[in-house]
mmCIF file of C-alpha atoms in Angstrom:
data_model
loop_
_atom_site.group_PDB
_atom_site.id
_atom_site.type_symbol
_atom_site.label_atom_id
_atom_site.label_comp_id
_atom_site.label_asym_id
_atom_site.label_seq_id
_atom_site.Cartn_x
_atom_site.Cartn_y
_atom_site.Cartn_z
ATOM 1 C CA UNK A 16 11.891 13.688 -13.494
ATOM 2 C CA UNK A 17 12.334 13.643 -9.724
ATOM 3 C CA UNK A 18 10.567 11.020 -7.587
ATOM 4 C CA UNK A 19 7.609 12.344 -5.597
ATOM 5 C CA UNK A 20 8.775 10.246 -2.556
ATOM 6 C CA UNK A 21 12.052 9.543 -1.154
ATOM 7 C CA UNK A 22 13.533 6.865 1.084
ATOM 8 C CA UNK A 23 13.594 7.683 4.373
ATOM 9 C CA UNK A 24 17.025 7.730 6.333
ATOM 10 C CA UNK A 25 17.200 4.369 7.744
ATOM 11 C CA UNK A 26 15.217 2.395 5.922
ATOM 12 C CA UNK A 27 16.571 -0.468 3.875
ATOM 13 C CA UNK A 28 16.783 0.179 0.174
ATOM 14 C CA UNK A 29 15.573 -3.397 -0.763
ATOM 15 C CA UNK A 30 13.670 -4.424 2.488
ATOM 16 C CA UNK A 31 12.133 -7.283 0.611
ATOM 17 C CA UNK A 32 15.051 -8.998 -1.042
ATOM 18 C CA UNK A 33 15.092 -11.866 1.844
ATOM 19 C CA UNK A 34 11.559 -12.525 1.430
ATOM 20 C CA UNK A 35 11.956 -13.608 -1.941
ATOM 21 C CA UNK A 36 13.982 -16.386 -2.247
ATOM 22 C CA UNK A 37 13.946 -18.901 -5.149
ATOM 23 C CA UNK A 38 12.826 -16.039 -7.674
ATOM 24 C CA UNK A 39 14.547 -15.968 -10.829
ATOM 25 C CA UNK A 40 17.583 -13.558 -11.691
ATOM 26 C CA UNK A 41 15.888 -12.173 -14.912
ATOM 27 C CA UNK A 42 12.947 -10.439 -12.122
ATOM 28 C CA UNK A 43 15.611 -8.718 -10.720
ATOM 29 C CA UNK A 44 16.150 -6.129 -13.632
ATOM 30 C CA UNK A 45 14.526 -2.668 -12.666
ATOM 31 C CA UNK A 46 14.737 0.604 -13.646
ATOM 32 C CA UNK A 47 12.177 2.458 -11.306
ATOM 33 C CA UNK A 48 11.120 2.438 -8.057
ATOM 34 C CA UNK A 49 9.088 -0.434 -6.567
ATOM 35 C CA UNK A 50 9.608 -2.171 -10.017
ATOM 36 C CA UNK A 51 11.672 -5.012 -8.399
ATOM 37 C CA UNK A 52 8.809 -5.761 -5.626
ATOM 38 C CA UNK A 53 6.114 -5.524 -8.345
ATOM 39 C CA UNK A 54 7.665 -8.122 -10.255
ATOM 40 C CA UNK A 55 8.541 -10.309 -7.829
ATOM 41 C CA UNK A 56 4.787 -10.143 -6.806
ATOM 42 C CA UNK A 57 3.776 -11.083 -10.118
ATOM 43 C CA UNK A 58 5.974 -14.104 -10.512
ATOM 44 C CA UNK A 59 4.951 -15.393 -6.772
ATOM 45 C CA UNK A 60 1.590 -14.670 -7.656
ATOM 46 C CA UNK A 61 0.052 -13.623 -3.887
ATOM 47 C CA UNK A 62 -3.621 -14.693 -3.354
ATOM 48 C CA UNK A 63 -4.209 -12.215 -0.093
ATOM 49 C CA UNK A 64 -2.978 -8.646 0.328
ATOM 50 C CA UNK A 65 -2.968 -6.577 3.740
ATOM 51 C CA UNK A 66 -1.977 -3.004 3.661
ATOM 52 C CA UNK A 67 -1.195 -1.557 6.981
ATOM 53 C CA UNK A 68 -0.665 1.927 8.512
ATOM 54 C CA UNK A 69 -1.250 3.274 11.728
ATOM 55 C CA UNK A 70 -4.593 4.908 11.495
ATOM 56 C CA UNK A 71 -6.251 3.062 8.690
ATOM 57 C CA UNK A 72 -7.883 5.909 7.582
ATOM 58 C CA UNK A 73 -5.926 7.125 4.289
ATOM 59 C CA UNK A 74 -3.041 5.242 2.780
ATOM 60 C CA UNK A 75 -4.056 1.887 3.545
ATOM 61 C CA UNK A 76 -7.707 2.649 2.750
ATOM 62 C CA UNK A 77 -6.778 3.968 -0.694
ATOM 63 C CA UNK A 78 -4.212 0.777 -1.465
ATOM 64 C CA UNK A 79 -7.164 -1.428 -0.575
ATOM 65 C CA UNK A 80 -9.489 0.236 -2.594
ATOM 66 C CA UNK A 81 -6.966 0.538 -5.684
ATOM 67 C CA UNK A 82 -5.698 -2.832 -5.338
ATOM 68 C CA UNK A 83 -9.367 -4.566 -5.239
ATOM 69 C CA UNK A 84 -10.095 -2.636 -8.606
ATOM 70 C CA UNK A 85 -6.988 -3.941 -10.082
ATOM 71 C CA UNK A 86 -6.495 -7.463 -8.647
ATOM 72 C CA UNK A 87 -7.587 -10.641 -10.563
ATOM 73 C CA UNK A 88 -10.583 -12.521 -9.314
ATOM 74 C CA UNK A 89 -9.573 -14.538 -6.638
ATOM 75 C CA UNK A 90 -7.370 -12.148 -4.832
ATOM 76 C CA UNK A 91 -8.051 -11.210 -1.477
ATOM 77 C CA UNK A 92 -7.394 -7.339 -0.092
ATOM 78 C CA UNK A 93 -7.411 -6.198 3.157
ATOM 79 C CA UNK A 94 -6.360 -3.013 5.221
ATOM 80 C CA UNK A 95 -5.874 -2.363 8.781
ATOM 81 C CA UNK A 96 -4.396 -0.248 11.487
ATOM 82 C CA UNK A 97 -2.520 -0.525 14.941
ATOM 83 C CA UNK A 98 -4.824 2.517 15.782
ATOM 84 C CA UNK A 99 -8.071 2.468 13.631
ATOM 85 C CA UNK A 100 -9.652 6.009 12.935
ATOM 86 C CA UNK A 101 -12.387 7.129 10.637
ATOM 87 C CA UNK A 102 -11.600 6.804 7.064
ATOM 88 C CA UNK A 103 -10.386 10.418 5.961
ATOM 89 C CA UNK A 104 -13.250 12.023 3.686
ATOM 90 C CA UNK A 105 -10.418 13.129 1.490
ATOM 91 C CA UNK A 106 -9.312 9.578 0.811
ATOM 92 C CA UNK A 107 -13.157 8.860 -0.115
ATOM 93 C CA UNK A 108 -12.888 11.722 -2.412
ATOM 94 C CA UNK A 109 -9.801 11.178 -4.363
ATOM 95 C CA UNK A 110 -10.729 7.646 -5.543
ATOM 96 C CA UNK A 111 -13.976 8.713 -6.157
ATOM 97 C CA UNK A 112 -12.509 10.836 -8.999
ATOM 98 C CA UNK A 113 -10.959 7.709 -10.786
ATOM 99 C CA UNK A 114 -14.002 5.867 -10.207
ATOM 100 C CA UNK A 115 -13.331 4.024 -7.086
ATOM 101 C CA UNK A 116 -15.695 3.864 -4.280
ATOM 102 C CA UNK A 117 -14.630 3.336 -0.556
ATOM 103 C CA UNK A 118 -17.554 5.251 0.937
ATOM 104 C CA UNK A 119 -18.692 2.069 2.627
ATOM 105 C CA UNK A 120 -14.994 1.241 4.090
ATOM 106 C CA UNK A 121 -14.724 1.511 7.699
ATOM 107 C CA UNK A 122 -11.044 1.393 9.570
ATOM 108 C CA UNK A 123 -10.071 -1.756 10.961
ATOM 109 C CA UNK A 124 -7.926 -3.305 13.652
ATOM 110 C CA UNK A 125 -5.123 -5.851 12.836
ATOM 111 C CA UNK A 126 -6.727 -8.248 14.902
ATOM 112 C CA UNK A 127 -9.711 -8.428 12.873
ATOM 113 C CA UNK A 128 -7.723 -9.796 9.649
ATOM 114 C CA UNK A 129 -8.295 -13.306 8.875
ATOM 115 C CA UNK A 130 -4.074 -14.316 9.065
ATOM 116 C CA UNK A 131 -4.748 -17.448 6.999
ATOM 117 C CA UNK A 132 -5.999 -15.283 4.199
ATOM 118 C CA UNK A 133 -2.829 -13.106 4.094
ATOM 119 C CA UNK A 134 0.720 -14.317 2.395
ATOM 120 C CA UNK A 135 1.552 -10.605 1.573
ATOM 121 C CA UNK A 136 1.959 -7.553 3.821
ATOM 122 C CA UNK A 137 2.495 -3.911 2.665
ATOM 123 C CA UNK A 138 3.300 -1.547 4.900
ATOM 124 C CA UNK A 139 2.747 2.223 4.212
ATOM 125 C CA UNK A 140 4.000 4.198 6.935
ATOM 126 C CA UNK A 141 6.418 7.313 6.034
ATOM 127 C CA UNK A 142 7.112 9.133 9.341
ATOM 128 C CA UNK A 143 5.686 6.698 11.799
ATOM 129 C CA UNK A 144 6.394 3.405 13.342
ATOM 130 C CA UNK A 145 4.379 0.731 11.134
ATOM 131 C CA UNK A 146 1.862 -1.961 12.864
ATOM 132 C CA UNK A 147 3.221 -5.508 13.104
ATOM 133 C CA UNK A 148 1.476 -8.044 11.504
ATOM 134 C CA UNK A 149 2.247 -11.684 13.318
ATOM 135 C CA UNK A 150 0.821 -13.735 10.490
ATOM 136 C CA UNK A 151 3.047 -15.494 8.310
ATOM 137 C CA UNK A 152 3.612 -13.566 5.180
ATOM 138 C CA UNK A 153 6.107 -11.883 3.038
ATOM 139 C CA UNK A 154 6.400 -8.080 4.139
ATOM 140 C CA UNK A 155 6.992 -5.082 1.807
ATOM 141 C CA UNK A 156 7.365 -1.548 3.053
ATOM 142 C CA UNK A 157 6.411 1.437 0.850
ATOM 143 C CA UNK A 158 7.200 4.500 3.016
ATOM 144 C CA UNK A 159 4.658 6.836 1.787
ATOM 145 C CA UNK A 160 3.913 10.352 3.689
ATOM 146 C CA UNK A 161 0.889 10.705 5.321
ATOM 147 C CA UNK A 162 -1.481 13.034 3.420
ATOM 148 C CA UNK A 163 -3.510 13.475 6.606
ATOM 149 C CA UNK A 164 -0.756 15.097 8.081
ATOM 150 C CA UNK A 165 -0.715 18.065 5.806
ATOM 151 C CA UNK A 166 -1.838 21.223 6.845
ATOM 152 C CA UNK A 167 -3.262 24.150 4.511
ATOM 153 C CA UNK A 168 -6.429 24.858 2.309
ATOM 154 C CA UNK A 169 -8.624 22.315 1.309
ATOM 155 C CA UNK A 170 -7.279 21.942 -1.701
ATOM 156 C CA UNK A 171 -3.758 21.718 -0.847
ATOM 157 C CA UNK A 172 -4.758 18.746 1.400
ATOM 158 C CA UNK A 173 -6.640 17.215 -1.315
ATOM 159 C CA UNK A 174 -3.185 17.601 -3.508
ATOM 160 C CA UNK A 175 -1.759 15.673 -0.960
ATOM 161 C CA UNK A 176 -3.998 12.758 -0.974
ATOM 162 C CA UNK A 177 -4.068 12.699 -4.683
ATOM 163 C CA UNK A 178 -0.302 12.498 -4.974
ATOM 164 C CA UNK A 179 -0.598 9.390 -2.639
ATOM 165 C CA UNK A 180 -3.335 8.231 -4.532
ATOM 166 C CA UNK A 181 -1.447 8.365 -7.687
ATOM 167 C CA UNK A 182 1.736 6.754 -6.557
ATOM 168 C CA UNK A 183 -0.168 3.973 -5.043
ATOM 169 C CA UNK A 184 -1.857 3.454 -8.209
ATOM 170 C CA UNK A 185 1.166 3.542 -10.082
ATOM 171 C CA UNK A 186 2.730 1.043 -7.893
ATOM 172 C CA UNK A 187 -0.443 -1.434 -7.594
ATOM 173 C CA UNK A 188 -0.868 -1.275 -11.376
ATOM 174 C CA UNK A 189 2.701 -2.584 -11.770
ATOM 175 C CA UNK A 190 1.946 -5.535 -9.379
ATOM 176 C CA UNK A 191 -1.664 -6.467 -11.176
ATOM 177 C CA UNK A 192 -1.252 -5.269 -14.656
ATOM 178 C CA UNK A 193 2.955 -5.244 -15.054
#
């Protein structure tokens, strides 16, 4: 089975290894992309997640919605961007297809996020430079393609949003459910 997303040239193969000192070696067995990060995060039990991309209009909004639906009680979930734009209607539509309502979401700047409540930052930029978060948090990079950059018919654009939604759901389910 081919992977729908590939590592971007120059992206570290394991950008989070240094952030997880003291984690047992049994956690490091993996067969699928993202499984190491998921296992480490389950073991570390983060209490606050921040999903970042440039516009906070698609990937990070979908990640916030999916994570909020899967995270246990008490886990805070935020999303933000360095250049906030309007939430993409396609993101709202494809999450609605799986029973998650983000129609009330708005794009937020990184400056609006309470840094003290975030212990894990997941950047989602694939092609662009990801924004920085200056808080004290472990950082993970999931380089996903920007579905908003896809041109074509309405259905082709929706398919690109569905592909990113499904990949986010797969990874976040591994983090929160196992």
